[in-house]
Amino acid sequence: FRTNNEAISSTSSTSESSWVIYDMSGAIMASRTNNPISTYYNDTITLGPGCYKIQLYDSSCNGLYWWANPSGTSAGSFNLRKLNGVNINLHGYTTGGTYGNDFGCGYTAYFYTDWPTGVVDIKADAVNMDVFPNPAQNILNIDLEGIQNVNGTIRVIDAIGRTVITQACTEAHPQLNTATLANGVYTVIYTDNSDSANKLQARVVIAK
């Protein structure tokens, strides 16, 4: 994140621009606010599994670089990269060309960090959860394998982290009614009631 040379007022050296990462409950997970002008920052952000949004703000609504005033403004910039150096594409955000880094008053992107697939930690041999059909429409079948005593809860989580179905589970082959779910990608999680750290999960697509 590189701030440009535009301050919030003529008597201040604080940049007009900032960024904040929120979780889906609105809690701030990371931020870069009240920054000095013309300064470069290289922040490493660590987030747990979940759904988030990142928001950029500019109080004068001309982003980090305003193409209409190239002589009066030094260019700022904003980029996201994975730790391996690969750039992350921000849909709708332009980093190059005439309109590079001009996001106006703000920019918002929703994203998620992947949950691990398969078994997290269920103390049994050859445990697995399978969901089918995939894609599903109105009914989703679940097979829980390798669990001797099934006694838990199944939750279905949508793409922005909301729990849309919660169902008690005491059998190895339950069914879920997915008729009310909108098309999209969902995460199905089985949690053991005796130890909430013991989980199985899988992804399913709803396509009607």
Short mmCIF file of N, CA, C and O in Angstrom, two decimals, residues 47-132:
data_model
loop_
_atom_site.label_atom_id
_atom_site.label_comp_id
_atom_site.label_asym_id
_atom_site.label_seq_id
_atom_site.Cartn_x
_atom_site.Cartn_y
_atom_site.Cartn_z
N LEU A 47 -4.95 -14.53 8.48
CA LEU A 47 -6.37 -14.68 8.81
C LEU A 47 -6.69 -16.16 8.98
O LEU A 47 -6.17 -17.00 8.25
N GLY A 48 -7.57 -16.45 9.92
CA GLY A 48 -8.03 -17.82 10.08
C GLY A 48 -9.05 -18.17 9.01
O GLY A 48 -9.50 -17.31 8.25
N PRO A 49 -9.44 -19.44 8.93
CA PRO A 49 -10.46 -19.84 7.96
C PRO A 49 -11.75 -19.06 8.17
O PRO A 49 -12.22 -18.92 9.30
N GLY A 50 -12.31 -18.53 7.09
CA GLY A 50 -13.55 -17.78 7.21
C GLY A 50 -13.79 -16.88 6.02
O GLY A 50 -13.06 -16.93 5.03
N CYS A 51 -14.81 -16.03 6.14
CA CYS A 51 -15.20 -15.11 5.07
C CYS A 51 -14.96 -13.68 5.54
O CYS A 51 -15.22 -13.34 6.69
N TYR A 52 -14.47 -12.85 4.63
CA TYR A 52 -14.04 -11.51 4.99
C TYR A 52 -14.37 -10.53 3.86
O TYR A 52 -14.75 -10.93 2.76
N LYS A 53 -14.20 -9.25 4.16
CA LYS A 53 -14.24 -8.24 3.11
C LYS A 53 -13.13 -7.25 3.37
O LYS A 53 -12.78 -6.96 4.52
N ILE A 54 -12.56 -6.73 2.29
CA ILE A 54 -11.57 -5.68 2.39
C ILE A 54 -12.15 -4.43 1.76
O ILE A 54 -12.80 -4.49 0.71
N GLN A 55 -11.97 -3.29 2.43
CA GLN A 55 -12.49 -2.03 1.93
C GLN A 55 -11.38 -0.99 1.88
O GLN A 55 -10.62 -0.84 2.84
N LEU A 56 -11.29 -0.30 0.74
CA LEU A 56 -10.41 0.86 0.61
C LEU A 56 -11.26 2.11 0.72
O LEU A 56 -12.39 2.15 0.23
N TYR A 57 -10.70 3.14 1.34
CA TYR A 57 -11.43 4.40 1.51
C TYR A 57 -10.55 5.56 1.03
O TYR A 57 -9.33 5.53 1.18
N ASP A 58 -11.21 6.58 0.48
CA ASP A 58 -10.52 7.83 0.18
C ASP A 58 -11.47 8.98 0.45
O ASP A 58 -12.55 9.06 -0.15
N SER A 59 -11.09 9.87 1.35
CA SER A 59 -12.03 10.88 1.84
C SER A 59 -12.37 11.93 0.79
O SER A 59 -13.41 12.59 0.88
N SER A 60 -11.51 12.14 -0.23
CA SER A 60 -11.83 13.12 -1.27
C SER A 60 -12.37 12.47 -2.53
O SER A 60 -12.59 13.15 -3.53
N CYS A 61 -12.56 11.15 -2.48
CA CYS A 61 -13.20 10.40 -3.58
C CYS A 61 -12.42 10.45 -4.90
O CYS A 61 -13.02 10.46 -5.98
N ASN A 62 -11.11 10.50 -4.83
CA ASN A 62 -10.32 10.44 -6.06
C ASN A 62 -9.27 9.33 -6.01
O ASN A 62 -8.28 9.36 -6.73
N GLY A 63 -9.51 8.34 -5.14
CA GLY A 63 -8.64 7.18 -5.09
C GLY A 63 -7.21 7.51 -4.72
O GLY A 63 -6.91 8.54 -4.10
N LEU A 64 -6.31 6.63 -5.13
CA LEU A 64 -4.89 6.83 -4.86
C LEU A 64 -4.17 7.57 -5.99
O LEU A 64 -3.03 7.97 -5.85
N TYR A 65 -4.87 7.68 -7.12
CA TYR A 65 -4.30 8.46 -8.22
C TYR A 65 -5.44 8.95 -9.10
O TYR A 65 -6.23 8.13 -9.60
N TRP A 66 -5.55 10.24 -9.27
CA TRP A 66 -6.64 10.79 -10.08
C TRP A 66 -6.09 11.17 -11.45
O TRP A 66 -5.28 12.08 -11.59
N TRP A 67 -6.56 10.46 -12.46
CA TRP A 67 -6.08 10.64 -13.82
C TRP A 67 -6.32 12.06 -14.35
O TRP A 67 -5.60 12.55 -15.21
N ALA A 68 -7.34 12.77 -13.80
CA ALA A 68 -7.67 14.12 -14.30
C ALA A 68 -6.73 15.19 -13.75
O ALA A 68 -6.76 16.33 -14.20
N ASN A 69 -5.90 14.83 -12.78
CA ASN A 69 -4.99 15.81 -12.19
C ASN A 69 -3.60 15.19 -12.03
O ASN A 69 -3.06 15.11 -10.92
N PRO A 70 -3.01 14.72 -13.13
CA PRO A 70 -1.74 14.00 -13.02
C PRO A 70 -0.58 14.86 -12.54
O PRO A 70 0.37 14.35 -11.94
N SER A 71 -0.63 16.15 -12.79
CA SER A 71 0.50 17.00 -12.40
C SER A 71 0.46 17.38 -10.93
O SER A 71 1.49 17.70 -10.33
N GLY A 72 -0.74 17.33 -10.32
CA GLY A 72 -0.84 17.77 -8.93
C GLY A 72 -0.84 16.66 -7.91
O GLY A 72 -0.82 16.93 -6.71
N THR A 73 -0.83 15.43 -8.35
CA THR A 73 -0.94 14.31 -7.43
C THR A 73 0.13 13.27 -7.73
O THR A 73 0.26 12.83 -8.88
N SER A 74 0.88 12.87 -6.71
CA SER A 74 1.78 11.74 -6.89
C SER A 74 0.96 10.45 -6.81
O SER A 74 -0.05 10.39 -6.11
N ALA A 75 1.37 9.44 -7.52
CA ALA A 75 0.59 8.21 -7.61
C ALA A 75 0.77 7.35 -6.37
O ALA A 75 1.89 7.08 -5.94
N GLY A 76 -0.35 6.92 -5.80
CA GLY A 76 -0.33 5.87 -4.79
C GLY A 76 -0.68 4.56 -5.44
O GLY A 76 -0.99 4.49 -6.63
N SER A 77 -0.66 3.48 -4.67
CA SER A 77 -0.97 2.16 -5.25
C SER A 77 -1.42 1.21 -4.16
O SER A 77 -1.15 1.42 -2.96
N PHE A 78 -2.12 0.15 -4.59
CA PHE A 78 -2.57 -0.88 -3.67
C PHE A 78 -2.50 -2.22 -4.39
O PHE A 78 -3.04 -2.37 -5.48
N ASN A 79 -1.83 -3.19 -3.80
CA ASN A 79 -1.72 -4.53 -4.37
C ASN A 79 -1.80 -5.57 -3.27
O ASN A 79 -1.34 -5.34 -2.14
N LEU A 80 -2.37 -6.72 -3.61
CA LEU A 80 -2.37 -7.88 -2.72
C LEU A 80 -1.56 -8.99 -3.36
O LEU A 80 -1.71 -9.26 -4.56
N ARG A 81 -0.74 -9.64 -2.57
CA ARG A 81 0.04 -10.77 -3.06
C ARG A 81 0.00 -11.90 -2.05
O ARG A 81 -0.08 -11.67 -0.84
N LYS A 82 0.04 -13.13 -2.56
CA LYS A 82 0.24 -14.26 -1.68
C LYS A 82 1.67 -14.26 -1.19
O LYS A 82 2.54 -13.57 -1.73
N LEU A 83 1.94 -15.04 -0.15
CA LEU A 83 3.29 -15.07 0.41
C LEU A 83 4.31 -15.60 -0.59
O LEU A 83 5.51 -15.33 -0.45
N ASN A 84 3.83 -16.35 -1.60
CA ASN A 84 4.76 -16.85 -2.62
C ASN A 84 5.02 -15.81 -3.71
O ASN A 84 5.71 -16.09 -4.68
N GLY A 85 4.47 -14.59 -3.55
CA GLY A 85 4.72 -13.52 -4.50
C GLY A 85 3.72 -13.39 -5.63
O GLY A 85 3.79 -12.46 -6.42
N VAL A 86 2.76 -14.33 -5.71
CA VAL A 86 1.77 -14.29 -6.79
C VAL A 86 0.73 -13.20 -6.49
O VAL A 86 0.18 -13.15 -5.39
N ASN A 87 0.48 -12.34 -7.47
CA ASN A 87 -0.51 -11.28 -7.30
C ASN A 87 -1.92 -11.85 -7.20
O ASN A 87 -2.26 -12.82 -7.87
N ILE A 88 -2.75 -11.23 -6.37
CA ILE A 88 -4.15 -11.59 -6.25
C ILE A 88 -4.97 -10.60 -7.05
O ILE A 88 -4.87 -9.38 -6.84
N ASN A 89 -5.78 -11.10 -7.97
CA ASN A 89 -6.59 -10.23 -8.81
C ASN A 89 -7.77 -9.68 -8.02
O ASN A 89 -8.58 -10.42 -7.48
N LEU A 90 -7.87 -8.35 -7.95
CA LEU A 90 -9.00 -7.69 -7.32
C LEU A 90 -9.99 -7.31 -8.40
O LEU A 90 -9.74 -6.39 -9.18
N HIS A 91 -11.10 -8.01 -8.47
CA HIS A 91 -12.07 -7.79 -9.54
C HIS A 91 -12.62 -6.37 -9.46
O HIS A 91 -13.10 -5.92 -8.43
N GLY A 92 -12.54 -5.67 -10.59
CA GLY A 92 -13.05 -4.31 -10.65
C GLY A 92 -12.07 -3.24 -10.21
O GLY A 92 -12.37 -2.05 -10.26
N TYR A 93 -10.88 -3.66 -9.77
CA TYR A 93 -9.87 -2.70 -9.34
C TYR A 93 -8.76 -2.68 -10.39
O TYR A 93 -8.18 -3.71 -10.71
N THR A 94 -8.46 -1.50 -10.92
CA THR A 94 -7.46 -1.36 -11.98
C THR A 94 -6.17 -0.81 -11.41
O THR A 94 -6.17 0.25 -10.78
N THR A 95 -5.07 -1.53 -11.64
CA THR A 95 -3.79 -1.08 -11.11
C THR A 95 -2.93 -0.38 -12.15
O THR A 95 -1.98 0.32 -11.80
N GLY A 96 -3.23 -0.56 -13.45
CA GLY A 96 -2.41 0.04 -14.49
C GLY A 96 -3.23 0.87 -15.45
O GLY A 96 -4.46 0.92 -15.38
N GLY A 97 -2.53 1.53 -16.37
CA GLY A 97 -3.22 2.33 -17.38
C GLY A 97 -3.65 3.68 -16.84
O GLY A 97 -3.35 4.07 -15.71
N THR A 98 -4.42 4.39 -17.65
CA THR A 98 -4.84 5.75 -17.31
C THR A 98 -5.59 5.81 -15.99
O THR A 98 -5.40 6.73 -15.19
N TYR A 99 -6.43 4.81 -15.72
CA TYR A 99 -7.29 4.86 -14.54
C TYR A 99 -6.75 4.00 -13.39
O TYR A 99 -7.48 3.68 -12.47
N GLY A 100 -5.48 3.65 -13.45
CA GLY A 100 -4.90 2.81 -12.41
C GLY A 100 -4.98 3.45 -11.03
O GLY A 100 -4.63 4.61 -10.86
N ASN A 101 -5.47 2.66 -10.06
CA ASN A 101 -5.56 3.07 -8.66
C ASN A 101 -6.51 4.24 -8.41
O ASN A 101 -6.44 4.91 -7.39
N ASP A 102 -7.42 4.50 -9.38
CA ASP A 102 -8.49 5.48 -9.16
C ASP A 102 -9.76 4.70 -8.81
O ASP A 102 -10.50 4.29 -9.69
N PHE A 103 -9.99 4.48 -7.51
CA PHE A 103 -11.18 3.74 -7.06
C PHE A 103 -12.24 4.68 -6.51
O PHE A 103 -13.21 4.23 -5.89
N GLY A 104 -12.08 5.98 -6.74
CA GLY A 104 -13.09 6.93 -6.28
C GLY A 104 -13.13 7.01 -4.77
O GLY A 104 -12.10 7.09 -4.10
N CYS A 105 -14.35 6.97 -4.22
CA CYS A 105 -14.51 7.08 -2.77
C CYS A 105 -14.13 5.79 -2.04
O CYS A 105 -13.77 5.82 -0.86
N GLY A 106 -14.24 4.66 -2.75
CA GLY A 106 -13.94 3.41 -2.06
C GLY A 106 -14.03 2.20 -2.97
O GLY A 106 -14.52 2.29 -4.10
N TYR A 107 -13.54 1.10 -2.46
CA TYR A 107 -13.56 -0.18 -3.18
C TYR A 107 -13.78 -1.27 -2.14
O TYR A 107 -13.20 -1.23 -1.04
N THR A 108 -14.64 -2.25 -2.47
CA THR A 108 -14.94 -3.36 -1.57
C THR A 108 -14.82 -4.67 -2.31
O THR A 108 -15.32 -4.81 -3.42
N ALA A 109 -14.15 -5.63 -1.69
CA ALA A 109 -14.06 -6.98 -2.25
C ALA A 109 -14.31 -7.98 -1.13
O ALA A 109 -13.78 -7.84 -0.02
N TYR A 110 -15.15 -8.99 -1.41
CA TYR A 110 -15.39 -10.07 -0.48
C TYR A 110 -14.51 -11.26 -0.84
O TYR A 110 -14.28 -11.53 -2.02
N PHE A 111 -14.02 -11.96 0.16
CA PHE A 111 -13.16 -13.11 -0.10
C PHE A 111 -13.25 -14.08 1.07
O PHE A 111 -13.80 -13.77 2.12
N TYR A 112 -12.73 -15.27 0.86
CA TYR A 112 -12.67 -16.24 1.95
C TYR A 112 -11.30 -16.91 1.96
O TYR A 112 -10.61 -16.95 0.95
N THR A 113 -10.93 -17.39 3.13
CA THR A 113 -9.74 -18.21 3.24
C THR A 113 -10.20 -19.64 3.40
O THR A 113 -11.15 -19.93 4.14
N ASP A 114 -9.57 -20.56 2.68
CA ASP A 114 -10.05 -21.94 2.60
C ASP A 114 -9.99 -22.64 3.93
O ASP A 114 -9.04 -22.51 4.70
N TRP A 115 -11.05 -23.42 4.18
CA TRP A 115 -11.00 -24.41 5.24
C TRP A 115 -10.21 -25.61 4.74
O TRP A 115 -10.22 -25.91 3.55
N PRO A 116 -9.51 -26.32 5.61
CA PRO A 116 -8.88 -27.56 5.16
C PRO A 116 -9.95 -28.55 4.74
O PRO A 116 -11.05 -28.57 5.29
N THR A 117 -9.66 -29.36 3.75
CA THR A 117 -10.63 -30.34 3.28
C THR A 117 -10.49 -31.63 4.06
O THR A 117 -9.44 -31.94 4.62
N GLY A 118 -11.58 -32.39 4.08
CA GLY A 118 -11.54 -33.71 4.71
C GLY A 118 -11.53 -33.62 6.22
O GLY A 118 -12.20 -32.80 6.83
N VAL A 119 -10.70 -34.43 6.86
CA VAL A 119 -10.70 -34.57 8.30
C VAL A 119 -9.86 -33.47 8.94
O VAL A 119 -8.73 -33.24 8.55
N VAL A 120 -10.41 -32.80 9.92
CA VAL A 120 -9.62 -31.89 10.73
C VAL A 120 -9.02 -32.65 11.89
O VAL A 120 -7.83 -32.69 12.09
N ASP A 121 -9.85 -33.30 12.71
CA ASP A 121 -9.33 -34.10 13.82
C ASP A 121 -10.45 -34.92 14.43
O ASP A 121 -11.00 -34.55 15.46
N ILE A 122 -10.79 -36.00 13.84
CA ILE A 122 -11.74 -36.93 14.45
C ILE A 122 -10.95 -38.18 14.80
O ILE A 122 -10.28 -38.76 13.96
N LYS A 123 -11.00 -38.56 16.06
CA LYS A 123 -10.15 -39.62 16.56
C LYS A 123 -10.74 -40.98 16.21
O LYS A 123 -11.31 -41.68 17.04
N ALA A 124 -10.63 -41.33 14.97
CA ALA A 124 -11.10 -42.63 14.49
C ALA A 124 -10.31 -42.95 13.24
O ALA A 124 -9.65 -42.11 12.66
N ASP A 125 -10.40 -44.21 12.83
CA ASP A 125 -9.66 -44.65 11.66
C ASP A 125 -10.50 -44.47 10.42
O ASP A 125 -11.68 -44.80 10.39
N ALA A 126 -9.87 -43.99 9.35
CA ALA A 126 -10.48 -43.89 8.03
C ALA A 126 -11.81 -43.15 8.07
O ALA A 126 -12.81 -43.58 7.49
N VAL A 127 -11.86 -42.02 8.77
CA VAL A 127 -13.09 -41.24 8.82
C VAL A 127 -13.17 -40.37 7.58
O VAL A 127 -12.17 -39.90 7.05
N ASN A 128 -14.40 -40.16 7.11
CA ASN A 128 -14.59 -39.39 5.89
C ASN A 128 -16.04 -38.95 5.81
O ASN A 128 -16.93 -39.59 6.36
N MET A 129 -16.27 -37.82 5.14
CA MET A 129 -17.63 -37.37 4.86
C MET A 129 -17.76 -37.15 3.37
O MET A 129 -16.94 -36.46 2.76
N ASP A 130 -18.81 -37.73 2.79
CA ASP A 130 -19.10 -37.55 1.37
C ASP A 130 -20.47 -36.93 1.24
O ASP A 130 -21.40 -37.27 1.99
N VAL A 131 -20.63 -35.98 0.30
CA VAL A 131 -21.92 -35.36 0.05
C VAL A 131 -22.28 -35.56 -1.41
O VAL A 131 -21.43 -35.43 -2.29
N PHE A 132 -23.54 -35.90 -1.68
CA PHE A 132 -23.97 -36.15 -3.05
C PHE A 132 -25.49 -35.98 -3.13
O PHE A 132 -26.19 -36.09 -2.11
#
